[in-house]
Amino acid sequence: MQCAYRPNRSTDDAISTTLHLSLSHLENKDTYVRMLFIDFSSAFNTIIPQHLTEKLSLLGMNTSLCNWILDFLTGRPQSVRIGNSTSSATTLNTGAPQGCVLSPLQFILLTHDYAAMHSSNHIVKFADDTTMVGLISKNDESAYREEVQSLV
């Protein structure tokens, strides 16, 4: 349910999917909906390259390509330019470069396996924003609460 960085997908798809799930569920008796909105702050900056390449390897990606990605994401010098002056360079070993076309894809691949554990819960993603939709029936929030706890 990743609606970002895909052809013909947008925030409209994430919103309409969430609304459709919720409104369809609310047509039933003794139901309500809980939603948890998650924004992973600095998501691209917190990618740990070793975790990403391990996951890519498990997905069947070629070892040479995994090593190239690891090399690309580690040991990157970065400096900040303010006006006419530039800071001294710092070496980064976490995160993905801002503005790089690979960064969103890397985050999506890193988090692709986060899916709802229960059929009454749904995960809708847009880039680094995630909405967990809990479809509650007969006041039983146990599946929803278990899912929320698994995030912590």
Coordinates of C-alpha atoms in Angstrom, one line a residue:
M1 CA 0.0 0.0 0.0
Q2 CA 2.8 2.4 -0.8
C3 CA 1.3 5.3 -2.7
A4 CA 4.4 7.4 -3.3
Y5 CA 7.0 7.3 -6.0
R6 CA 4.9 5.0 -8.2
P7 CA 3.5 5.8 -11.6
N8 CA -0.1 7.1 -11.4
R9 CA -0.2 7.2 -7.6
S10 CA -0.4 10.2 -5.4
T11 CA -1.6 11.4 -2.0
D12 CA -5.1 11.2 -3.4
D13 CA -4.7 7.4 -3.6
A14 CA -3.6 7.2 0.0
I15 CA -6.4 9.4 1.2
S16 CA -9.1 7.7 -0.8
T17 CA -7.9 4.2 0.2
T18 CA -8.0 5.2 3.9
L19 CA -11.5 6.8 3.5
H20 CA -12.9 3.9 1.6
L21 CA -11.7 1.4 4.2
S22 CA -13.1 3.5 7.0
L23 CA -16.4 4.4 5.5
S24 CA -17.1 0.8 4.3
H25 CA -16.4 -0.5 7.8
L26 CA -18.6 2.1 9.4
E27 CA -21.6 0.9 7.4
N28 CA -21.7 -2.1 9.7
K29 CA -23.4 -2.2 13.1
D30 CA -21.3 -1.8 16.3
T31 CA -18.2 -0.5 14.5
Y32 CA -15.8 2.4 14.7
V33 CA -12.4 3.2 13.3
R34 CA -9.1 4.1 14.9
M35 CA -6.3 5.7 12.9
L36 CA -2.7 6.2 13.9
F37 CA -0.8 8.7 11.7
I38 CA 3.0 8.2 11.7
D39 CA 5.6 10.5 10.2
F40 CA 9.1 9.0 10.4
S41 CA 11.1 12.1 11.0
S42 CA 14.3 12.4 9.0
A43 CA 13.4 9.0 7.5
F44 CA 16.0 9.1 4.7
N45 CA 18.6 10.4 7.1
T46 CA 18.2 7.5 9.4
I47 CA 18.6 4.6 6.9
I48 CA 21.3 2.3 8.2
P49 CA 23.1 1.0 5.1
Q50 CA 24.0 -2.4 6.6
H51 CA 20.3 -3.1 7.4
L52 CA 19.2 -2.0 4.0
T53 CA 21.7 -4.2 2.2
E54 CA 20.8 -7.2 4.4
K55 CA 17.2 -6.7 3.5
L56 CA 17.9 -6.3 -0.2
S57 CA 20.0 -9.5 -0.1
L58 CA 17.0 -11.3 1.5
L59 CA 14.8 -10.0 -1.3
G60 CA 17.2 -11.7 -3.8
M61 CA 19.2 -8.7 -5.0
N62 CA 22.5 -9.5 -6.5
T63 CA 25.4 -9.4 -4.0
S64 CA 27.5 -7.0 -6.2
L65 CA 24.6 -4.5 -6.4
C66 CA 24.1 -4.8 -2.6
N67 CA 27.8 -4.1 -2.1
W68 CA 27.6 -1.1 -4.5
I69 CA 24.7 0.4 -2.5
L70 CA 26.6 -0.2 0.8
D71 CA 29.6 1.6 -0.7
F72 CA 27.4 4.4 -2.1
L73 CA 25.8 5.0 1.3
T74 CA 28.9 4.8 3.6
G75 CA 31.9 7.0 3.9
R76 CA 30.2 9.9 2.2
P77 CA 31.7 13.3 2.8
Q78 CA 29.3 16.1 3.5
S79 CA 29.7 19.8 4.2
V80 CA 27.3 22.7 4.6
R81 CA 27.5 25.9 2.6
I82 CA 26.2 29.1 4.2
G83 CA 26.6 32.1 2.0
N84 CA 30.2 32.2 0.8
S85 CA 31.6 29.9 3.5
T86 CA 31.6 26.1 3.7
S87 CA 31.9 24.0 6.8
S88 CA 34.6 21.4 7.1
A89 CA 33.6 18.0 5.7
T90 CA 32.1 15.3 7.9
T91 CA 32.0 11.6 6.9
L92 CA 28.5 10.1 7.0
N93 CA 27.8 6.4 7.4
T94 CA 24.0 6.5 7.8
G95 CA 21.3 8.0 5.7
A96 CA 20.7 8.4 2.0
P97 CA 21.7 11.6 0.1
Q98 CA 19.0 14.3 0.0
G99 CA 17.7 14.8 -3.5
C100 CA 19.1 11.5 -4.8
V101 CA 16.5 9.6 -6.9
L102 CA 17.5 6.3 -5.1
S103 CA 16.8 7.7 -1.5
P104 CA 13.0 7.2 -1.6
L105 CA 13.3 3.8 -3.2
Q106 CA 15.8 2.8 -0.6
F107 CA 13.4 3.8 2.2
I108 CA 10.5 2.0 0.6
L109 CA 12.5 -1.2 0.3
L110 CA 13.7 -0.9 3.8
T111 CA 10.1 -0.6 5.1
H112 CA 8.3 -2.7 2.5
D113 CA 7.7 -5.7 4.8
Y114 CA 5.9 -3.6 7.5
A115 CA 2.4 -4.9 6.9
A116 CA -0.6 -5.3 9.2
M117 CA -0.6 -8.5 11.3
H118 CA -4.4 -8.7 11.6
S119 CA -7.1 -8.5 8.9
S120 CA -8.9 -5.8 10.8
N121 CA -5.9 -3.5 10.5
H122 CA -4.6 -1.8 7.3
I123 CA -1.4 0.0 6.6
V124 CA -1.4 2.9 4.0
K125 CA 1.9 4.5 3.2
F126 CA 2.9 7.6 1.4
A127 CA 6.7 8.0 1.3
D128 CA 7.7 8.3 5.0
D129 CA 4.2 8.9 6.2
T130 CA 2.2 5.9 7.4
T131 CA -1.4 5.5 8.5
M132 CA -2.5 2.5 10.4
V133 CA -6.3 2.0 10.1
G134 CA -7.9 -0.1 12.7
L135 CA -11.4 -1.4 11.9
I136 CA -12.9 -2.0 15.3
S137 CA -16.0 -4.2 15.8
K138 CA -17.9 -4.8 19.0
N139 CA -15.5 -2.7 21.1
D140 CA -12.7 -5.3 20.6
E141 CA -9.5 -3.2 20.1
S142 CA -7.1 -6.0 20.9
A143 CA -5.8 -6.5 17.4
Y144 CA -5.4 -2.7 16.9
R145 CA -3.6 -2.2 20.2
E146 CA -1.3 -5.2 19.5
E147 CA -0.4 -3.6 16.2
V148 CA 0.3 -0.3 17.8
Q149 CA 2.4 -2.0 20.4
S150 CA 4.4 -3.7 17.7
L151 CA 5.4 -0.3 16.4
V152 CA 7.0 0.7 19.7

